[in-house]
Every structure is written in C-alpha cells, then in structure tokens.
PDB file of C-alpha atoms in Angstrom:
ATOM      1  CA  MET A  12     -14.898  16.917   1.810  1.00 47.00           C
ATOM      2  CA  ARG A  13     -12.673  17.910   4.762  1.00 45.00           C
ATOM      3  CA  LYS A  14     -10.974  21.348   5.757  1.00 48.00           C
ATOM      4  CA  SER A  15      -8.598  21.489   8.130  1.00 47.00           C
ATOM      5  CA  LYS A  16      -7.069  25.052   9.719  1.00 51.00           C
ATOM      6  CA  ASP A  17      -3.379  25.409   9.931  1.00 52.00           C
ATOM      7  CA  ASP A  18      -3.053  28.066  12.544  1.00 53.00           C
ATOM      8  CA  LYS A  19       1.010  28.855  12.435  1.00 53.00           C
ATOM      9  CA  ASN A  20       0.504  29.929   8.599  1.00 54.00           C
ATOM     10  CA  ASN A  21      -2.827  30.744   8.813  1.00 59.00           C
ATOM     11  CA  THR A  22      -4.156  28.623   6.325  1.00 55.00           C
ATOM     12  CA  THR A  23      -7.036  26.479   5.231  1.00 55.00           C
ATOM     13  CA  THR A  24      -6.262  22.577   3.584  1.00 52.00           C
ATOM     14  CA  THR A  25      -8.406  21.301   1.726  1.00 53.00           C
ATOM     15  CA  ILE A  26      -8.794  17.602   1.407  1.00 50.00           C
ATOM     16  CA  THR A  27     -11.225  16.163  -1.344  1.00 52.00           C
ATOM     17  CA  PRO A  28     -11.813  12.290  -1.827  1.00 49.00           C
ATOM     18  CA  LEU A  29      -9.332  11.004  -4.592  1.00 48.00           C
ATOM     19  CA  THR A  30     -10.745   8.470  -6.906  1.00 51.00           C
ATOM     20  CA  SER A  31      -7.005   6.969  -7.506  1.00 58.00           C
ATOM     21  CA  ASN A  32      -5.045   4.847  -5.829  1.00 77.00           C
ATOM     22  CA  GLU A  33      -2.855   7.215  -3.944  1.00 76.00           C
ATOM     23  CA  THR A  34      -2.464   6.731  -0.082  1.00 80.00           C
ATOM     24  CA  PRO A  35      -2.837   9.922   2.103  1.00 83.00           C
ATOM     25  CA  ILE A  36       0.916   9.598   2.891  1.00 85.00           C
ATOM     26  CA  GLU A  37       1.443   9.901  -1.144  1.00 87.00           C
ATOM     27  CA  ILE A  38      -1.025  12.910  -1.239  1.00 87.00           C
ATOM     28  CA  ALA A  39       0.841  14.824   1.687  1.00 86.00           C
ATOM     29  CA  LEU A  40       4.040  14.085   0.088  1.00 87.00           C
ATOM     30  CA  GLN A  41       2.759  15.321  -3.301  1.00 89.00           C
ATOM     31  CA  ILE A  42       4.079  12.249  -5.319  1.00 90.00           C
ATOM     32  CA  ASP A  43       3.041  12.834  -8.880  1.00 91.00           C
ATOM     33  CA  LYS A  44       2.015  10.011 -11.609  1.00 91.00           C
ATOM     34  CA  ASP A  45       5.659   8.560 -12.049  1.00 92.00           C
ATOM     35  CA  GLY A  46       5.880   8.105  -8.433  1.00 92.00           C
ATOM     36  CA  MET A  47       8.477  10.581  -7.665  1.00 95.00           C
ATOM     37  CA  THR A  48       8.553  13.995  -5.246  1.00 95.00           C
ATOM     38  CA  THR A  49      11.358  16.059  -4.343  1.00 95.00           C
ATOM     39  CA  ALA A  50      13.616  16.875  -1.599  1.00 96.00           C
ATOM     40  CA  SER A  51      11.969  20.308  -1.269  1.00 94.00           C
ATOM     41  CA  LYS A  52       8.354  18.976  -1.092  1.00 95.00           C
ATOM     42  CA  LEU A  53       9.154  16.700   1.338  1.00 95.00           C
ATOM     43  CA  TYR A  54      11.406  19.033   3.390  1.00 95.00           C
ATOM     44  CA  ALA A  55       8.240  21.379   3.187  1.00 93.00           C
ATOM     45  CA  PHE A  56       5.986  18.620   4.649  1.00 91.00           C
ATOM     46  CA  LEU A  57       8.020  17.955   6.965  1.00 93.00           C
ATOM     47  CA  GLU A  58       8.110  21.552   8.156  1.00 92.00           C
ATOM     48  CA  LEU A  59      11.869  21.730   8.717  1.00 93.00           C
ATOM     49  CA  LEU A  60      13.920  25.251   8.917  1.00 92.00           C
ATOM     50  CA  PRO A  61      14.491  26.191   5.142  1.00 89.00           C
ATOM     51  CA  SER A  62      17.887  27.556   5.988  1.00 92.00           C
ATOM     52  CA  ASN A  63      18.951  24.065   6.607  1.00 94.00           C
ATOM     53  CA  PHE A  64      17.966  22.528   3.341  1.00 94.00           C
ATOM     54  CA  ALA A  65      21.234  21.971   1.230  1.00 93.00           C
ATOM     55  CA  ARG A  66      22.735  20.556   4.869  1.00 95.00           C
ATOM     56  CA  TRP A  67      19.612  17.757   5.303  1.00 96.00           C
ATOM     57  CA  CYS A  68      19.728  17.076   1.686  1.00 96.00           C
ATOM     58  CA  LYS A  69      23.744  16.151   1.908  1.00 96.00           C
ATOM     59  CA  LYS A  70      23.346  14.261   4.907  1.00 96.00           C
ATOM     60  CA  ASN A  71      19.679  12.246   4.238  1.00 96.00           C
ATOM     61  CA  ILE A  72      19.740  11.984   0.606  1.00 97.00           C
ATOM     62  CA  VAL A  73      23.636  12.712  -0.627  1.00 96.00           C
ATOM     63  CA  ASN A  74      25.273  10.672   2.573  1.00 96.00           C
ATOM     64  CA  ASN A  75      22.644   8.538   2.860  1.00 96.00           C
ATOM     65  CA  LYS A  76      24.292   4.906   2.650  1.00 95.00           C
ATOM     66  CA  PHE A  77      21.222   3.088   1.907  1.00 95.00           C
ATOM     67  CA  ALA A  78      20.137   5.072  -0.913  1.00 95.00           C
ATOM     68  CA  THR A  79      21.590   5.055  -4.328  1.00 95.00           C
ATOM     69  CA  GLU A  80      21.985   7.747  -6.646  1.00 96.00           C
ATOM     70  CA  ASN A  81      20.033   7.847 -10.269  1.00 96.00           C
ATOM     71  CA  GLU A  82      18.019   5.154  -8.520  1.00 97.00           C
ATOM     72  CA  ASP A  83      16.462   6.512  -4.996  1.00 96.00           C
ATOM     73  CA  TYR A  84      17.363  10.147  -5.908  1.00 97.00           C
ATOM     74  CA  PHE A  85      17.583  12.122  -8.796  1.00 97.00           C
ATOM     75  CA  PRO A  86      19.612  15.336  -8.601  1.00 95.00           C
ATOM     76  CA  PHE A  87      18.820  18.623 -10.927  1.00 93.00           C
ATOM     77  CA  ILE A  88      19.520  22.313 -10.710  1.00 89.00           C
ATOM     78  CA  MET A  89      15.666  23.970  -9.632  1.00 78.00           C
ATOM     79  CA  GLN A  90      14.880  26.491 -12.862  1.00 72.00           C
ATOM     80  CA  GLU A  91      14.761  29.409 -10.714  1.00 71.00           C
ATOM     81  CA  GLU A  92      18.344  29.064 -10.038  1.00 64.00           C
ATOM     82  CA  ARG A  93      19.108  28.467 -13.939  1.00 64.00           C
ATOM     83  CA  ASP A  94      17.800  31.382 -15.017  1.00 63.00           C
ATOM     84  CA  LYS A  95      19.633  33.529 -12.297  1.00 68.00           C
ATOM     85  CA  PRO A  96      22.719  34.815 -14.343  1.00 68.00           C
ATOM     86  CA  LYS A  97      25.624  33.956 -13.328  1.00 72.00           C
ATOM     87  CA  ASN A  98      24.792  32.202 -10.464  1.00 67.00           C
ATOM     88  CA  PRO A  99      28.444  30.713  -8.678  1.00 69.00           C
ATOM     89  CA  LYS A 100      26.010  28.562  -6.512  1.00 77.00           C
ATOM     90  CA  PRO A 101      22.940  27.110  -7.596  1.00 79.00           C
ATOM     91  CA  LYS A 102      20.779  25.383  -5.576  1.00 86.00           C
ATOM     92  CA  THR A 103      20.259  21.404  -6.378  1.00 91.00           C
ATOM     93  CA  ASP A 104      17.186  19.956  -5.607  1.00 94.00           C
ATOM     94  CA  TYR A 105      16.280  16.172  -5.588  1.00 96.00           C
ATOM     95  CA  LYS A 106      13.630  13.823  -7.217  1.00 96.00           C
ATOM     96  CA  LEU A 107      12.997  10.684  -4.884  1.00 97.00           C
ATOM     97  CA  THR A 108      11.509   7.884  -5.405  1.00 96.00           C
ATOM     98  CA  SER A 109       8.030   7.286  -2.969  1.00 93.00           C
ATOM     99  CA  GLU A 110       9.641   4.764  -1.195  1.00 94.00           C
ATOM    100  CA  PHE A 111      12.582   6.852  -0.705  1.00 96.00           C
ATOM    101  CA  ALA A 112      10.281   9.852   0.451  1.00 95.00           C
ATOM    102  CA  LYS A 113       8.440   7.810   3.059  1.00 93.00           C
ATOM    103  CA  LYS A 114      11.827   6.163   4.477  1.00 94.00           C
ATOM    104  CA  LEU A 115      13.152  10.077   4.679  1.00 95.00           C
ATOM    105  CA  SER A 116      10.143  11.287   6.003  1.00 92.00           C
ATOM    106  CA  MET A 117      10.176   8.233   8.980  1.00 91.00           C
ATOM    107  CA  THR A 118      13.965   9.371  10.204  1.00 89.00           C
ATOM    108  CA  GLY A 119      14.063  12.503  11.999  1.00 88.00           C
ATOM    109  CA  ASN A 120      12.967  13.645  14.974  1.00 89.00           C
ATOM    110  CA  THR A 121      10.214  15.992  14.312  1.00 89.00           C
ATOM    111  CA  GLU A 122       6.274  15.771  14.554  1.00 91.00           C
ATOM    112  CA  LYS A 123       5.483  15.019  11.317  1.00 91.00           C
ATOM    113  CA  HIS A 124       8.046  12.449  11.313  1.00 90.00           C
ATOM    114  CA  GLU A 125       6.434  11.277  14.249  1.00 92.00           C
ATOM    115  CA  LYS A 126       3.137  11.529  12.318  1.00 91.00           C
ATOM    116  CA  ALA A 127       4.429   9.485   9.136  1.00 89.00           C
ATOM    117  CA  ARG A 128       5.680   6.682  11.251  1.00 91.00           C
ATOM    118  CA  ASN A 129       2.479   6.344  13.291  1.00 90.00           C
ATOM    119  CA  TYR A 130       0.789   6.443   9.923  1.00 89.00           C
ATOM    120  CA  PHE A 131       2.692   3.677   8.657  1.00 88.00           C
ATOM    121  CA  ILE A 132       2.644   1.911  12.674  1.00 91.00           C
ATOM    122  CA  ALA A 133      -1.363   1.889  11.763  1.00 90.00           C
ATOM    123  CA  CYS A 134      -0.843   0.602   8.225  1.00 88.00           C
ATOM    124  CA  GLU A 135       0.789  -2.397   9.516  1.00 90.00           C
ATOM    125  CA  GLN A 136      -1.949  -2.943  12.196  1.00 91.00           C
ATOM    126  CA  GLY A 137      -4.799  -2.631   9.469  1.00 89.00           C
ATOM    127  CA  LEU A 138      -2.892  -4.923   7.174  1.00 88.00           C
ATOM    128  CA  LYS A 139      -2.540  -7.419  10.674  1.00 91.00           C
ATOM    129  CA  ILE A 140      -6.305  -6.797  11.076  1.00 91.00           C
ATOM    130  CA  ALA A 141      -7.366  -7.580   7.205  1.00 90.00           C
ATOM    131  CA  THR A 142      -4.916 -10.680   7.069  1.00 90.00           C
ATOM    132  CA  ALA A 143      -6.802 -12.259  10.135  1.00 88.00           C
ATOM    133  CA  LYS A 144      -9.905 -11.965   8.313  1.00 90.00           C
ATOM    134  CA  LEU A 145      -8.941 -13.420   5.681  1.00 88.00           C
ATOM    135  CA  GLN A 146      -7.913 -16.084   7.210  1.00 88.00           C
ATOM    136  CA  ALA A 147     -10.960 -16.535   9.046  1.00 86.00           C
ATOM    137  CA  ARG A 148     -13.184 -16.470   5.997  1.00 88.00           C
ATOM    138  CA  ASN A 149     -10.344 -18.454   4.255  1.00 86.00           C
ATOM    139  CA  ASP A 150     -11.173 -21.313   7.323  1.00 85.00           C
ATOM    140  CA  ASP A 151     -14.875 -20.512   6.633  1.00 85.00           C
ATOM    141  CA  ILE A 152     -14.577 -21.470   3.233  1.00 90.00           C
ATOM    142  CA  GLN A 153     -12.511 -24.499   3.791  1.00 88.00           C
ATOM    143  CA  ALA A 154     -15.525 -25.991   6.140  1.00 87.00           C
ATOM    144  CA  LEU A 155     -17.658 -25.354   3.997  1.00 88.00           C
ATOM    145  CA  ALA A 156     -16.176 -26.742   1.088  1.00 90.00           C
ATOM    146  CA  GLN A 157     -15.213 -29.697   3.283  1.00 90.00           C
ATOM    147  CA  SER A 158     -18.864 -29.885   4.000  1.00 91.00           C
ATOM    148  CA  VAL A 159     -20.160 -29.843   0.530  1.00 91.00           C
ATOM    149  CA  ASN A 160     -17.524 -32.499  -0.334  1.00 90.00           C
ATOM    150  CA  ASN A 161     -19.052 -34.868   2.389  1.00 90.00           C
ATOM    151  CA  LEU A 162     -22.205 -34.382   1.332  1.00 91.00           C
ATOM    152  CA  VAL A 163     -21.524 -34.947  -2.515  1.00 91.00           C
ATOM    153  CA  GLN A 164     -19.525 -38.364  -1.131  1.00 92.00           C
ATOM    154  CA  LYS A 165     -22.856 -39.845   0.371  1.00 91.00           C
ATOM    155  CA  ILE A 166     -24.702 -38.894  -2.399  1.00 92.00           C
ATOM    156  CA  ASP A 167     -22.366 -40.812  -4.445  1.00 90.00           C
ATOM    157  CA  ASN A 168     -22.941 -43.852  -2.121  1.00 90.00           C
ATOM    158  CA  LYS A 169     -26.299 -43.226  -2.227  1.00 90.00           C
ATOM    159  CA  PHE A 170     -26.695 -43.524  -6.296  1.00 90.00           C
ATOM    160  CA  ASP A 171     -24.037 -46.335  -5.955  1.00 89.00           C
ATOM    161  CA  SER A 172     -25.976 -48.316  -4.058  1.00 89.00           C
ATOM    162  CA  LEU A 173     -29.492 -47.855  -5.827  1.00 89.00           C
ATOM    163  CA  GLU A 174     -27.464 -48.505  -9.064  1.00 88.00           C
ATOM    164  CA  ALA A 175     -26.233 -52.294  -7.803  1.00 86.00           C
ATOM    165  CA  ARG A 176     -29.774 -52.528  -6.468  1.00 86.00           C
ATOM    166  CA  ILE A 177     -31.130 -51.744  -9.872  1.00 86.00           C
ATOM    167  CA  SER A 178     -28.720 -53.658 -11.620  1.00 84.00           C
ATOM    168  CA  THR A 179     -29.295 -56.782  -9.414  1.00 83.00           C
ATOM    169  CA  LEU A 180     -33.328 -56.519 -10.006  1.00 80.00           C
ATOM    170  CA  GLU A 181     -32.667 -55.762 -13.764  1.00 79.00           C
ATOM    171  CA  ASN A 182     -30.012 -58.933 -13.861  1.00 81.00           C
ATOM    172  CA  THR A 183     -33.059 -61.583 -11.953  1.00 78.00           C
ATOM    173  CA  THR A 184     -35.599 -63.335 -13.883  1.00 69.00           C
ATOM    174  CA  PRO A 185     -38.843 -61.968 -12.660  1.00 65.00           C
ATOM    175  CA  LYS A 186     -41.151 -64.772 -11.034  1.00 68.00           C
ATOM    176  CA  SER A 187     -44.672 -64.899 -12.647  1.00 68.00           C
ATOM    177  CA  LEU A 188     -47.500 -64.093 -10.894  1.00 68.00           C
ATOM    178  CA  PRO A 189     -49.981 -66.507 -10.071  1.00 71.00           C
ATOM    179  CA  LYS A 190     -52.625 -67.105 -11.983  1.00 74.00           C
ATOM    180  CA  LYS A 191     -56.036 -67.017 -10.438  1.00 68.00           C
TER     181      LYS A 191
END
C-alpha cells in the first residue's frame, strides 16, 4: 500500500495493490467494470478549471472529429440536475469509453496531460523491451530446438547403421567353428 499527499487540496490518496487487470491510468480515470468513465471524472483528473467544463466538453467531445456519439461517448443529464425543479439548462455529462478517455487525457497542455503522455510512452518502451526479451528467448529456443534435431538425427543415423549391421549379420551363414 502506498500513500501520497496532495498539498494543493490537503488530501491524502491511498493506493492499494489490485488483483484486477486495471492499469494505473484506468484506476486514475476511475474506469468502471463496463470499461467506461465520465467526462466529469476525466476533467477532475486533468485538474482543469471547473467553470470551463461545458466549453471543454463541447470542444473535446461533441465537436471532436475523431469521436462518434453513442460509440465513443454517451451524453446524459446528471442526476442532481434532473432533481432540480424547472431547470432550464441542466448540465450534461458524458459517459466515455476508456479508449476515448485515454485519448483525451493525452490531448492537452497541462501537467496531468503530460503525465498521461509520459505514461503511455513508458508503456510503449516497456512493450519494446518485453518484445526484445521474448525475441531473444525465442531465438534461444530455436537454437535449442535445432541442437535437439541435430542430436536426434545423429541418433537415428547410428540406429540405422546398427540395424544394417545386424541385418548383415543375420543374413550371413554362420561359419562353423573349428573342432578341437
């Protein structure tokens, strides 16, 4: 278990090891069991100004030429907004797929955006290292397999040679031994 202190908000975050398959970025973005998060959770993670949420959503979600409504994001009216009587402009939030949220976490100019980009770059570097190690192991396995094949071939040749010699011995008429 690890604790970190956020001096800015005077809060302490406790991070406990998980036995699930969630990545650190999925934990930070609070991805749910359905692989979704909300724009408001992502916005809070990015530590952007709360007053710009609607403008940010319009620019980065609704008007994003690389995003498709009801595929990458799903708009909904926040429950607390529904409960307000006669609210002429209820606040809209968006359910985001984890993939889309991760893309958005990398497209910005804040420290959190940079941390997200660095995280994905580190993941890519880790994948390159793992791939190189797997390739080296694969090369070792291939070399070992070739050695085993060579050894099996030598053994087969010896057996063939022995079988030929035995066959020759079986097909020759035995000479009688001289009597004493």
